[in-house]
Short mmCIF file of C-alpha atoms in Angstrom, two decimals:
data_model
loop_
_atom_site.label_atom_id
_atom_site.label_comp_id
_atom_site.label_asym_id
_atom_site.label_seq_id
_atom_site.Cartn_x
_atom_site.Cartn_y
_atom_site.Cartn_z
CA MET A 1 -9.06 -0.54 26.68
CA MET A 2 -10.68 -3.68 25.23
CA GLY A 3 -11.92 -6.34 27.57
CA LYS A 4 -9.45 -9.11 28.15
CA ASP A 5 -11.76 -11.66 26.53
CA SER A 6 -11.69 -9.71 23.24
CA GLU A 7 -7.92 -9.32 22.97
CA SER A 8 -7.47 -12.57 21.05
CA GLU A 9 -9.60 -14.97 19.07
CA ARG A 10 -9.27 -18.02 16.88
CA LEU A 11 -10.43 -17.20 13.36
CA PHE A 12 -12.42 -19.41 10.99
CA ASN A 13 -9.22 -20.71 9.38
CA GLY A 14 -7.47 -21.70 12.60
CA TRP A 15 -5.32 -18.58 12.81
CA ILE A 16 -5.19 -16.64 16.06
CA ARG A 17 -5.71 -12.91 15.88
CA VAL A 18 -4.22 -10.93 18.76
CA LYS A 19 -5.45 -7.35 19.10
CA VAL A 20 -2.29 -5.76 20.47
CA PRO A 21 -3.24 -2.50 22.25
CA LEU A 22 -1.95 0.86 21.04
CA PRO A 23 -1.73 4.12 23.02
CA PHE A 24 -3.38 6.20 20.28
CA ALA A 25 -6.59 6.48 18.27
CA LEU A 26 -6.31 3.21 16.33
CA LYS A 27 -6.71 1.34 19.66
CA TRP A 28 -5.04 -1.88 18.50
CA VAL A 29 -3.02 -3.51 15.73
CA ASN A 30 -3.82 -6.97 14.42
CA SER A 31 -1.14 -9.59 14.96
CA TYR A 32 -1.72 -13.04 13.50
CA LEU A 33 -0.38 -16.35 14.74
CA ILE A 34 -0.48 -18.78 11.83
CA PRO A 35 -0.12 -22.48 12.70
CA GLU A 36 2.31 -24.39 10.53
CA PRO A 37 1.30 -27.83 9.17
CA ASP A 38 2.89 -29.81 12.01
CA HIS A 39 0.78 -27.77 14.51
CA ALA A 40 3.80 -27.48 16.79
CA ALA A 41 4.99 -24.15 15.43
CA TYR A 42 3.60 -20.75 14.52
CA THR A 43 4.49 -17.89 12.22
CA LEU A 44 3.84 -14.51 13.85
CA ILE A 45 2.74 -11.60 11.63
CA ASP A 46 3.38 -8.03 12.90
CA PRO A 47 3.81 -8.40 16.69
CA GLY A 48 2.85 -4.82 17.63
CA LEU A 49 4.31 -1.89 19.56
CA HIS A 50 6.71 -2.52 22.47
CA THR A 51 4.80 -1.30 25.52
CA GLU A 52 4.06 -2.86 28.89
CA GLU A 53 0.37 -3.02 28.01
CA ALA A 54 1.17 -4.88 24.79
CA LEU A 55 3.39 -7.37 26.63
CA ARG A 56 0.61 -8.08 29.11
CA ALA A 57 -1.82 -8.63 26.24
CA TRP A 58 0.59 -11.07 24.62
CA GLU A 59 1.07 -12.92 27.91
CA ARG A 60 -2.69 -13.37 28.24
CA ALA A 61 -3.14 -14.38 24.60
CA LEU A 62 -0.38 -16.99 24.61
CA PHE A 63 -1.65 -18.45 27.89
CA ARG A 64 -5.24 -18.55 26.65
CA HIS A 65 -4.32 -20.45 23.49
CA GLY A 66 -1.71 -22.71 25.06
CA ILE A 67 1.21 -21.36 23.06
CA GLY A 68 4.75 -21.00 24.41
CA LEU A 69 7.32 -18.53 23.18
CA SER A 70 9.35 -21.47 21.88
CA ASP A 71 6.43 -22.36 19.59
CA ILE A 72 6.97 -19.15 17.59
CA ARG A 73 9.42 -20.19 14.88
CA ARG A 74 9.25 -17.23 12.49
CA ILE A 75 8.25 -13.53 12.56
CA VAL A 76 7.09 -11.78 9.36
CA LEU A 77 6.66 -8.00 9.12
CA THR A 78 4.44 -6.39 6.51
CA HIS A 79 6.22 -3.05 7.07
CA SER A 80 8.31 -1.21 9.63
CA HIS A 81 5.94 1.32 11.15
CA PRO A 82 6.37 1.08 14.93
CA ASP A 83 2.92 -0.33 15.69
CA HIS A 84 3.79 -3.37 13.54
CA TYR A 85 7.57 -3.59 13.97
CA GLY A 86 8.10 -2.55 17.59
CA LEU A 87 8.09 -5.97 19.34
CA ALA A 88 9.94 -7.85 16.60
CA GLY A 89 13.32 -7.64 18.30
CA TRP A 90 11.83 -8.48 21.72
CA PHE A 91 10.24 -11.65 20.34
CA GLN A 92 13.39 -12.54 18.42
CA GLU A 93 15.51 -12.32 21.59
CA ARG A 94 13.17 -14.67 23.44
CA THR A 95 12.31 -17.15 20.69
CA GLY A 96 15.40 -17.21 18.48
CA ALA A 97 13.02 -16.92 15.53
CA PRO A 98 14.17 -15.17 12.34
CA VAL A 99 12.51 -11.84 11.56
CA LEU A 100 11.59 -11.48 7.89
CA LEU A 101 11.07 -8.10 6.22
CA THR A 102 12.30 -6.28 3.14
CA ARG A 103 15.70 -4.63 3.00
CA GLU A 104 13.98 -1.31 2.23
CA ALA A 105 11.70 -1.61 5.26
CA HIS A 106 14.67 -2.32 7.52
CA ARG A 107 16.62 0.62 6.08
CA PHE A 108 13.63 2.89 6.74
CA ALA A 109 13.38 1.69 10.35
CA GLN A 110 17.09 2.32 10.87
CA ARG A 111 16.75 5.87 9.52
CA LEU A 112 13.91 6.56 11.93
CA TRP A 113 14.94 4.83 15.12
CA GLU A 114 18.67 4.04 15.10
CA GLY A 115 21.93 5.96 14.87
CA GLU A 116 21.55 9.66 14.14
CA ARG A 117 17.78 9.33 13.53
CA VAL A 118 18.20 11.80 10.68
CA SER A 119 14.71 11.24 9.37
CA ALA A 120 13.03 12.77 12.43
CA SER A 121 15.10 15.97 12.36
CA ALA A 122 14.73 16.24 8.59
CA LEU A 123 10.96 15.86 8.87
CA THR A 124 10.74 18.63 11.47
CA GLU A 125 12.76 20.96 9.27
CA LEU A 126 10.59 20.07 6.27
CA PHE A 127 7.47 20.95 8.25
CA ARG A 128 8.98 24.28 9.33
CA ARG A 129 9.67 25.24 5.70
CA HIS A 130 6.08 24.40 4.89
CA GLY A 131 4.62 26.72 7.50
CA LEU A 132 4.40 24.71 10.72
CA PRO A 133 4.68 27.25 13.58
CA ASP A 134 7.75 26.99 15.79
CA GLU A 135 5.76 26.11 18.91
CA LEU A 136 4.37 23.04 17.13
CA ALA A 137 7.58 22.14 15.29
CA GLU A 138 9.43 22.05 18.62
CA GLN A 139 7.17 19.19 19.75
CA MET A 140 7.97 16.97 16.76
CA GLY A 141 11.45 15.87 17.87
CA PRO A 142 10.43 14.78 21.39
CA HIS A 143 7.35 13.07 19.94
CA GLN A 144 9.51 11.01 17.59
CA GLN A 145 11.97 10.27 20.39
CA ASN A 146 9.16 8.70 22.42
CA PHE A 147 8.91 5.89 19.89
CA VAL A 148 12.53 4.74 20.25
CA ALA A 149 11.87 2.65 23.36
CA GLN A 150 8.74 1.25 21.70
CA VAL A 151 10.72 -0.22 18.79
CA SER A 152 13.70 -1.44 20.81
CA PRO A 153 15.53 -3.72 20.65
CA GLY A 154 15.65 -3.72 16.88
CA PRO A 155 15.60 -7.10 15.13
CA ASN A 156 18.43 -8.77 13.24
CA PRO A 157 16.46 -9.49 10.06
CA VAL A 158 16.44 -11.92 7.20
CA TYR A 159 15.49 -10.08 4.02
CA ILE A 160 12.57 -11.03 1.81
CA GLU A 161 11.56 -9.10 -1.28
CA PRO A 162 8.58 -8.58 -3.60
CA GLY A 163 8.41 -11.42 -6.09
CA ASP A 164 9.62 -13.98 -3.55
CA LYS A 165 7.40 -16.82 -2.39
CA LEU A 166 7.01 -17.95 1.20
CA GLU A 167 5.71 -21.28 2.47
CA MET A 168 3.48 -20.49 5.41
CA GLY A 169 0.48 -22.08 7.06
CA GLY A 170 0.23 -24.86 4.51
CA GLY A 171 0.20 -22.51 1.53
CA LEU A 172 2.63 -20.85 -0.85
CA TRP A 173 2.35 -17.09 -0.52
CA GLN A 174 3.32 -14.50 -3.12
CA LEU A 175 5.07 -11.39 -1.79
CA ILE A 176 3.68 -8.22 -3.40
CA ALA A 177 5.21 -4.74 -3.22
CA ALA A 178 3.00 -2.37 -1.23
CA PRO A 179 4.45 1.15 -1.67
CA GLY A 180 3.08 4.50 -0.59
CA HIS A 181 2.08 3.88 3.01
CA ALA A 182 5.50 2.70 4.20
CA SER A 183 8.86 2.25 2.51
CA GLY A 184 9.45 -1.41 1.71
CA GLY A 185 5.94 -2.54 2.58
CA LEU A 186 4.55 -5.91 1.52
CA CYS A 187 1.25 -7.69 1.01
CA LEU A 188 1.17 -11.51 1.04
CA TYR A 189 -1.22 -13.41 -1.25
CA GLU A 190 -2.13 -17.09 -1.22
CA PRO A 191 -3.76 -17.79 -4.61
CA ASP A 192 -5.20 -21.24 -3.89
CA ARG A 193 -7.37 -20.00 -1.02
CA ARG A 194 -7.44 -16.41 -2.28
CA TRP A 195 -6.32 -14.96 1.04
CA MET A 196 -4.48 -11.63 1.33
CA ILE A 197 -2.47 -10.40 4.30
CA CYS A 198 -2.49 -6.69 3.55
CA GLY A 199 -0.94 -4.94 6.56
CA ASP A 200 -2.00 -1.29 6.37
CA GLN A 201 -2.03 -1.08 2.58
CA VAL A 202 -5.76 -1.76 2.27
CA LEU A 203 -7.88 -1.20 5.37
CA PRO A 204 -11.64 -1.49 5.86
CA ARG A 205 -13.51 1.66 6.90
CA ILE A 206 -10.37 3.78 7.46
CA THR A 207 -7.82 5.16 5.02
CA PRO A 208 -4.10 4.37 5.36
CA ASN A 209 -1.90 7.38 5.94
CA ILE A 210 0.18 8.43 2.93
CA SER A 211 3.10 10.56 4.10
CA LEU A 212 5.91 12.41 2.42
CA HIS A 213 9.20 11.63 4.21
CA PRO A 214 12.49 13.39 3.39
CA GLY A 215 14.84 11.09 1.50
CA GLU A 216 12.13 8.54 0.71
CA ASP A 217 9.70 8.14 -2.18
CA PRO A 218 9.39 11.57 -3.87
CA ASP A 219 5.74 10.90 -4.80
CA PRO A 220 4.32 8.38 -2.32
CA LEU A 221 0.73 9.16 -3.32
CA ALA A 222 1.40 8.15 -6.94
CA SER A 223 3.00 4.95 -5.69
CA PHE A 224 0.03 4.21 -3.44
CA MET A 225 -2.57 4.90 -6.12
CA ASP A 226 -0.69 2.69 -8.60
CA SER A 227 -0.63 -0.01 -5.91
CA MET A 228 -4.41 0.26 -5.45
CA GLU A 229 -4.93 -0.26 -9.17
CA GLN A 230 -2.66 -3.32 -9.15
CA LEU A 231 -4.12 -4.85 -5.99
CA SER A 232 -7.68 -4.41 -7.24
CA ARG A 233 -6.90 -7.02 -9.92
CA PHE A 234 -6.28 -9.81 -7.39
CA HIS A 235 -9.04 -12.30 -6.72
CA VAL A 236 -9.37 -12.18 -2.91
CA GLU A 237 -11.95 -14.05 -0.86
CA ILE A 238 -10.86 -12.67 2.51
CA ALA A 239 -8.29 -10.05 3.48
CA PHE A 240 -6.47 -9.90 6.81
CA PRO A 241 -5.64 -6.25 7.58
CA GLY A 242 -3.40 -4.62 10.16
CA HIS A 243 -6.33 -2.76 11.70
CA ARG A 244 -10.05 -3.47 12.00
CA ASP A 245 -11.54 -6.86 11.10
CA PRO A 246 -10.81 -9.33 8.29
CA PHE A 247 -13.01 -8.40 5.34
CA ALA A 248 -14.34 -9.43 1.94
CA GLY A 249 -14.62 -7.10 -1.06
CA PHE A 250 -10.87 -6.45 -1.21
CA ALA A 251 -10.79 -5.27 -4.84
CA ALA A 252 -13.70 -2.90 -4.30
CA ARG A 253 -12.05 -1.46 -1.20
CA ALA A 254 -8.79 -0.87 -3.10
CA ALA A 255 -10.79 0.98 -5.76
CA GLU A 256 -12.53 3.05 -3.05
CA LEU A 257 -9.19 4.08 -1.58
CA HIS A 258 -7.97 5.15 -5.01
CA ALA A 259 -11.14 7.22 -5.50
CA HIS A 260 -10.76 8.76 -2.03
CA HIS A 261 -7.40 10.24 -2.95
CA VAL A 262 -8.67 11.48 -6.30
CA ARG A 263 -11.32 13.43 -4.38
CA ARG A 264 -8.82 14.73 -1.84
CA LEU A 265 -6.51 15.94 -4.60
CA ASN A 266 -9.40 17.87 -6.14
CA GLU A 267 -10.34 19.34 -2.75
CA MET A 268 -6.79 20.45 -2.03
CA GLU A 269 -6.39 21.93 -5.49
CA LEU A 270 -9.44 24.11 -4.80
CA LEU A 271 -7.69 25.43 -1.68
CA LEU A 272 -4.86 26.78 -3.83
CA GLU A 273 -6.84 29.63 -5.45
CA THR A 274 -4.69 31.93 -3.33
CA GLU A 275 -1.07 31.25 -2.46
CA THR A 276 -0.77 29.24 0.75
CA ASP A 277 1.60 26.92 2.54
CA ALA A 278 1.11 23.25 3.41
CA PHE A 279 0.23 24.06 7.01
CA GLY A 280 -2.63 26.25 5.83
CA VAL A 281 -3.89 23.48 3.55
CA CYS A 282 -3.51 20.97 6.39
CA GLU A 283 -5.63 23.10 8.75
CA ALA A 284 -8.29 23.61 6.10
CA SER A 285 -8.39 19.88 5.29
CA PHE A 286 -8.04 18.28 8.72
CA GLY A 287 -8.99 21.03 11.18
CA ALA A 288 -7.12 23.26 13.63
CA ARG A 289 -8.07 20.87 16.47
CA LEU A 290 -4.95 18.89 15.51
CA HIS A 291 -2.85 21.53 17.31
CA GLY A 292 -3.61 19.67 20.52
CA ASN A 293 -2.55 16.25 19.20
CA ILE A 294 1.01 16.28 17.89
CA HIS A 295 0.78 12.62 16.82
CA ASN A 296 -2.18 13.23 14.53
CA LEU A 297 -0.76 16.56 13.36
CA ARG A 298 2.42 14.85 12.17
CA PHE A 299 0.44 12.40 10.05
CA ALA A 300 -1.86 15.15 8.73
CA MET A 301 1.04 17.40 7.70
CA ALA A 302 2.93 14.57 6.03
CA GLU A 303 -0.21 13.47 4.17
CA THR A 304 -0.98 17.03 3.08
CA LEU A 305 2.52 17.31 1.67
CA ALA A 306 2.14 14.00 -0.18
CA HIS A 307 -0.94 15.40 -1.94
CA LEU A 308 0.57 18.81 -2.65
CA VAL A 309 3.76 17.30 -4.07
CA HIS A 310 1.64 15.09 -6.32
CA LEU A 311 -0.33 18.12 -7.54
CA VAL A 312 2.95 19.84 -8.41
CA ARG A 313 4.44 16.78 -10.12
CA THR A 314 1.31 16.33 -12.24
CA GLY A 315 1.21 19.98 -13.30
CA ARG A 316 -1.88 20.92 -11.30
CA ALA A 317 -0.10 23.21 -8.82
CA GLU A 318 3.00 25.37 -8.66
CA GLU A 319 5.49 25.60 -5.82
CA ALA A 320 7.48 28.67 -4.80
CA ALA A 321 10.15 29.29 -2.18
CA VAL A 322 10.59 32.77 -0.68
CA GLY A 323 12.80 33.42 2.31
CA GLY A 324 12.95 29.76 3.27
CA ARG A 325 9.14 29.38 3.21
CA ILE A 326 7.52 27.17 0.59
CA THR A 327 4.09 27.98 -0.77
CA PHE A 328 1.73 26.49 -3.33
CA ARG A 329 -0.75 27.88 -5.83
CA ARG A 330 -3.00 26.39 -8.47
CA ALA A 331 -1.18 26.09 -11.80
CA LYS A 332 -1.98 28.83 -14.28
CA GLY A 333 -4.78 27.93 -16.64
CA ARG A 334 -6.39 25.38 -14.33
CA ARG A 335 -10.16 25.67 -14.01
CA THR A 336 -11.83 25.72 -10.60
CA ASN A 337 -13.65 22.38 -10.88
CA GLY A 338 -10.58 20.23 -10.33
CA CYS A 339 -10.09 19.71 -14.10
#
């Protein structure tokens, strides 16, 4: 775990970054407390996962910076993955602050964590059809169930949408659709200062996960790559990501992420010289060591499927279903150099 003195810091622009701890490889998620012009109120961006460790980190951060819960007047979510969304309802209950996110992001969270939680069971069944062995598939449901407490209570949101504008921190922010990584995701751009709050859509040094989810975007990789092309056109001086440190070179990083997935598509296409299932491609791409980490395996399988589906939809691969098992093979006539 990080030292207590590194859990929060005041940034160059007066914002407070809180590194909210996570119980998996990413270590922490960035939450930002943005002071409003009267300096008596803050907007909170992405409060983190609901765990006891995270609550203790928040207690220390608020005490260190002299902020009370009543000073938090608004909560904004870039997307509804649990490490960003999980504490939103907890903070709302204690502050009375509105929680702002897109309608699509809220719908996605409800599918995952509320009611019948159909998305989790559908994802497990999808993985089974694509070759995931039963002994691994049986771990997926309990793994998903573990997150329910970490996103509860759910917030009662106010909906914002791409194209809207939001007054925040003395600036007028443009809300930009950020598809591919998470349903209903947003980036926020302040054109006067050329600042971008980018959530997990563009990250420095690591690549955002792009996952195929049943009942969601049928080609999330295409959506993400289109988003990278669009975001690379913005003039950004400094970007504030959901993980790692604020960074410059935003447009170049968006272009790098686009190129990364072009390479991965070519690599996966080369694996389809013989008929194989998505689990076989996943093992070849990410390594069999994932068998011992069901969390990382879930992301790797879902990302493999996102790439394979894109290869099929663009005519570079063919899909077949035999006896309930789905396999892939390079499309006839394709050369072996990824062309």
